[in-house]
């Protein structure tokens, strides 16, 4: 990751020297690399990892400002929020906190409260593609990060808003989860219990959707035990 970084263009789409073809994937991979580098710094105190993580986060902010709703995209944003949250835990700064809140607010605005309460998709657009459990789980984790931060900072109005959104989001994830008695169509029904479907209308199970949903439930459980949820 350290060798792949270049200051003017974030992380490349490819690691074999091919030119970047997709701005979206470049944004997505830069967002994923940032929390990994912060985690590496936290574990090893490697200053190079921290410097590149900060540079990647700054690059994303310049190209896709957190306060600009038109620059928001629900798929890469949760990785960035994970990095911002980790950085703020290490070195609290208001600038980091404001960016977390700005990005979380975009998710609240995107959340469905009518047809499928809790999912992160709006029929009014913009078009981010069909909703799916990976996006929903990641968006839920972003709101959990923002909720914990708001509680710690005693931001009462934000706490109420994020708490409502988190409860809806968790209900949505739970609605996607397979229980005993609802898995008879699978060749091995018992093996599907606890998994989550990719979409309401698709029985497909994707491992990343299961893992990220489990992470969201785990993080919510911790906040609930702490009295923050």
Short mmCIF file of C-alpha atoms in Angstrom, two decimals:
data_model
loop_
_atom_site.label_atom_id
_atom_site.label_comp_id
_atom_site.label_asym_id
_atom_site.label_seq_id
_atom_site.Cartn_x
_atom_site.Cartn_y
_atom_site.Cartn_z
CA UNK A 1 0.00 0.00 0.00
CA UNK A 2 2.80 2.40 0.87
CA UNK A 3 4.48 1.82 -2.48
CA UNK A 4 1.20 2.15 -4.40
CA UNK A 5 0.39 5.63 -3.09
CA UNK A 6 1.03 8.67 -5.24
CA UNK A 7 0.31 12.18 -4.03
CA UNK A 8 -1.54 13.60 -7.01
CA UNK A 9 -3.87 10.69 -7.70
CA UNK A 10 -4.64 8.73 -4.57
CA UNK A 11 -4.34 4.98 -4.79
CA UNK A 12 -4.45 3.54 -8.31
CA UNK A 13 -7.13 1.26 -9.62
CA UNK A 14 -4.48 -1.32 -10.50
CA UNK A 15 -1.26 -2.38 -8.81
CA UNK A 16 0.42 -3.71 -11.96
CA UNK A 17 1.06 -0.34 -13.57
CA UNK A 18 -2.06 -0.19 -15.73
CA UNK A 19 -3.58 3.29 -16.00
CA UNK A 20 -6.61 4.03 -13.87
CA UNK A 21 -9.84 3.74 -15.88
CA UNK A 22 -12.44 4.27 -13.18
CA UNK A 23 -12.53 7.34 -10.94
CA UNK A 24 -15.08 5.52 -8.80
CA UNK A 25 -12.82 2.52 -8.16
CA UNK A 26 -9.88 4.81 -7.46
CA UNK A 27 -12.02 6.57 -4.87
CA UNK A 28 -13.25 3.25 -3.48
CA UNK A 29 -9.78 1.72 -3.13
CA UNK A 30 -8.34 4.89 -1.61
CA UNK A 31 -11.10 4.78 0.99
CA UNK A 32 -10.38 1.13 1.79
CA UNK A 33 -6.62 1.68 2.05
CA UNK A 34 -6.97 4.59 4.49
CA UNK A 35 -8.38 2.64 7.49
CA UNK A 36 -5.95 -0.20 6.82
CA UNK A 37 -3.03 2.21 7.09
CA UNK A 38 -4.44 3.83 10.23
CA UNK A 39 -4.82 0.37 11.76
CA UNK A 40 -1.24 -0.48 10.79
CA UNK A 41 0.02 2.70 12.44
CA UNK A 42 -1.97 1.97 15.59
CA UNK A 43 -0.46 -1.51 15.79
CA UNK A 44 3.14 -0.66 14.86
CA UNK A 45 3.56 3.13 15.27
CA UNK A 46 4.87 3.20 11.70
CA UNK A 47 4.78 6.93 10.91
CA UNK A 48 4.89 6.35 7.16
CA UNK A 49 1.57 4.51 7.34
CA UNK A 50 0.02 7.39 9.27
CA UNK A 51 1.39 10.00 6.86
CA UNK A 52 0.01 8.20 3.83
CA UNK A 53 -3.34 7.59 5.54
CA UNK A 54 -3.62 11.31 6.27
CA UNK A 55 -2.61 12.15 2.71
CA UNK A 56 -5.22 9.73 1.33
CA UNK A 57 -7.93 11.20 3.54
CA UNK A 58 -6.98 14.74 2.53
CA UNK A 59 -7.00 13.71 -1.15
CA UNK A 60 -10.51 12.33 -0.79
CA UNK A 61 -11.67 15.51 0.94
CA UNK A 62 -10.27 17.70 -1.83
CA UNK A 63 -11.93 15.64 -4.57
CA UNK A 64 -15.11 14.70 -2.72
CA UNK A 65 -15.81 17.23 0.08
CA UNK A 66 -17.74 15.69 2.96
CA UNK A 67 -20.07 18.68 3.20
CA UNK A 68 -21.01 18.50 -0.50
CA UNK A 69 -24.05 16.30 -0.96
CA UNK A 70 -23.41 16.05 -4.69
CA UNK A 71 -19.99 14.50 -3.99
CA UNK A 72 -21.46 11.84 -1.67
CA UNK A 73 -21.56 8.17 -2.67
CA UNK A 74 -22.82 5.53 -0.20
CA UNK A 75 -20.46 2.72 -1.21
CA UNK A 76 -16.94 4.15 -0.62
CA UNK A 77 -17.96 6.55 2.16
CA UNK A 78 -18.14 4.01 5.05
CA UNK A 79 -14.49 3.07 4.59
CA UNK A 80 -13.53 6.73 4.83
CA UNK A 81 -15.64 7.18 7.96
CA UNK A 82 -13.94 4.15 9.50
CA UNK A 83 -10.57 5.82 8.91
CA UNK A 84 -11.81 9.18 10.23
CA UNK A 85 -13.19 7.50 13.35
CA UNK A 86 -9.96 5.63 14.00
CA UNK A 87 -7.92 8.81 13.54
CA UNK A 88 -10.20 10.74 15.85
CA UNK A 89 -9.82 8.05 18.51
CA UNK A 90 -6.05 8.41 18.29
CA UNK A 91 -5.93 12.20 17.97
CA UNK A 92 -9.32 13.92 18.45
CA UNK A 93 -9.84 16.90 16.16
CA UNK A 94 -12.96 18.91 15.42
CA UNK A 95 -12.25 18.81 11.68
CA UNK A 96 -12.36 15.01 11.71
CA UNK A 97 -15.52 15.02 13.81
CA UNK A 98 -17.31 17.47 11.53
CA UNK A 99 -16.51 15.32 8.51
CA UNK A 100 -17.90 12.23 10.22
CA UNK A 101 -21.12 14.09 11.03
CA UNK A 102 -21.42 15.51 7.51
CA UNK A 103 -21.08 12.07 5.94
CA UNK A 104 -23.45 10.47 8.44
CA UNK A 105 -26.04 13.17 7.69
CA UNK A 106 -25.95 12.20 4.00
CA UNK A 107 -26.81 8.63 4.98
CA UNK A 108 -29.69 9.79 7.18
CA UNK A 109 -31.06 11.76 4.22
CA UNK A 110 -30.73 8.69 1.97
CA UNK A 111 -32.44 6.27 4.37
CA UNK A 112 -35.87 4.97 3.40
CA UNK A 113 -38.52 5.55 6.07
CA UNK A 114 -41.53 4.42 4.05
CA UNK A 115 -41.57 1.39 1.76
CA UNK A 116 -38.62 -0.50 3.25
CA UNK A 117 -37.78 1.39 6.45
CA UNK A 118 -34.10 1.40 7.27
CA UNK A 119 -32.56 0.60 3.92
CA UNK A 120 -30.29 3.18 2.34
CA UNK A 121 -31.96 3.95 -0.95
CA UNK A 122 -34.25 6.72 -2.12
CA UNK A 123 -36.62 6.49 -5.10
CA UNK A 124 -36.01 10.20 -5.65
CA UNK A 125 -32.38 9.51 -6.48
CA UNK A 126 -29.61 10.08 -7.16
CA UNK A 127 -29.08 6.70 -8.76
CA UNK A 128 -26.47 4.78 -6.77
CA UNK A 129 -27.67 1.46 -8.12
CA UNK A 130 -30.14 -0.97 -6.51
CA UNK A 131 -29.99 -1.26 -2.71
CA UNK A 132 -28.17 -4.23 -1.22
CA UNK A 133 -27.15 -5.63 2.15
CA UNK A 134 -23.47 -4.69 1.81
CA UNK A 135 -24.33 -1.02 1.43
CA UNK A 136 -26.92 -1.21 4.20
CA UNK A 137 -24.54 -2.88 6.65
CA UNK A 138 -21.76 -0.42 5.93
CA UNK A 139 -24.09 2.56 6.18
CA UNK A 140 -25.31 1.22 9.52
CA UNK A 141 -21.73 1.03 10.77
CA UNK A 142 -21.17 4.63 9.68
CA UNK A 143 -24.20 5.79 11.67
CA UNK A 144 -23.00 3.82 14.69
CA UNK A 145 -19.65 5.63 14.49
CA UNK A 146 -21.44 8.99 14.28
CA UNK A 147 -23.81 8.07 17.12
CA UNK A 148 -20.99 7.12 19.48
CA UNK A 149 -19.14 10.32 18.63
CA UNK A 150 -22.26 12.42 19.17
CA UNK A 151 -22.89 10.78 22.55
CA UNK A 152 -19.30 11.37 23.63
CA UNK A 153 -19.49 15.02 22.57
CA UNK A 154 -22.94 15.42 24.20
CA UNK A 155 -24.48 16.54 20.90
CA UNK A 156 -28.05 15.88 22.03
CA UNK A 157 -29.86 16.67 18.77
CA UNK A 158 -27.48 14.56 16.74
CA UNK A 159 -27.77 11.70 19.23
CA UNK A 160 -31.54 11.61 18.81
CA UNK A 161 -31.35 11.76 15.01
CA UNK A 162 -28.66 9.12 14.67
CA UNK A 163 -30.23 6.85 17.26
CA UNK A 164 -33.52 6.79 15.34
CA UNK A 165 -31.69 6.10 12.08
CA UNK A 166 -29.58 3.35 13.66
CA UNK A 167 -32.64 1.56 15.07
CA UNK A 168 -34.28 1.60 11.63
CA UNK A 169 -31.05 0.41 10.02
CA UNK A 170 -30.65 -2.49 12.45
CA UNK A 171 -34.28 -3.53 11.92
CA UNK A 172 -33.61 -3.53 8.18
CA UNK A 173 -30.56 -5.78 8.57
CA UNK A 174 -32.51 -8.11 10.82
CA UNK A 175 -35.30 -8.30 8.22
CA UNK A 176 -32.75 -9.64 5.73
CA UNK A 177 -31.54 -12.38 8.07
CA UNK A 178 -32.58 -16.01 7.64
CA UNK A 179 -34.16 -17.78 10.60
CA UNK A 180 -35.00 -21.43 11.13
CA UNK A 181 -38.17 -22.21 9.23
CA UNK A 182 -37.47 -19.74 6.48
CA UNK A 183 -34.64 -21.57 4.79
CA UNK A 184 -36.38 -24.68 3.42
CA UNK A 185 -35.47 -23.88 -0.19
CA UNK A 186 -31.74 -24.21 0.52
CA UNK A 187 -30.06 -27.60 -0.07
CA UNK A 188 -28.75 -27.46 3.50
CA UNK A 189 -31.35 -25.36 5.38
CA UNK A 190 -29.53 -25.38 8.72
CA UNK A 191 -26.43 -23.97 7.04
CA UNK A 192 -28.30 -20.82 5.94
CA UNK A 193 -29.63 -19.86 9.36
CA UNK A 194 -28.07 -16.56 10.46
CA UNK A 195 -27.00 -15.52 6.96
CA UNK A 196 -28.45 -12.43 5.30
CA UNK A 197 -29.91 -12.19 1.83
CA UNK A 198 -28.28 -9.79 -0.61
CA UNK A 199 -31.57 -8.02 -1.35
CA UNK A 200 -35.18 -8.40 -0.23
CA UNK A 201 -36.05 -9.95 -3.58
CA UNK A 202 -32.90 -12.08 -3.97
CA UNK A 203 -32.02 -15.12 -1.88
CA UNK A 204 -28.35 -14.81 -2.84
CA UNK A 205 -26.00 -14.89 0.16
CA UNK A 206 -22.74 -12.98 -0.18
CA UNK A 207 -20.03 -13.54 2.39
CA UNK A 208 -19.12 -9.83 2.63
CA UNK A 209 -22.75 -8.99 3.35
CA UNK A 210 -22.81 -11.54 6.17
CA UNK A 211 -19.51 -10.35 7.66
CA UNK A 212 -20.35 -6.65 7.51
CA UNK A 213 -23.82 -7.25 8.96
CA UNK A 214 -22.27 -9.23 11.81
CA UNK A 215 -19.84 -6.37 12.44
CA UNK A 216 -22.72 -3.89 12.52
CA UNK A 217 -24.65 -6.00 15.05
CA UNK A 218 -21.52 -6.44 17.16
CA UNK A 219 -20.80 -2.70 17.21
CA UNK A 220 -24.44 -1.95 18.04
CA UNK A 221 -24.34 -4.46 20.88
CA UNK A 222 -21.32 -2.73 22.40
CA UNK A 223 -23.02 0.67 22.25
CA UNK A 224 -26.18 -0.78 23.75
CA UNK A 225 -24.25 -2.27 26.70
CA UNK A 226 -22.60 1.12 27.21
CA UNK A 227 -26.00 2.84 27.27
CA UNK A 228 -25.24 4.80 24.11
CA UNK A 229 -27.84 3.08 21.95
#
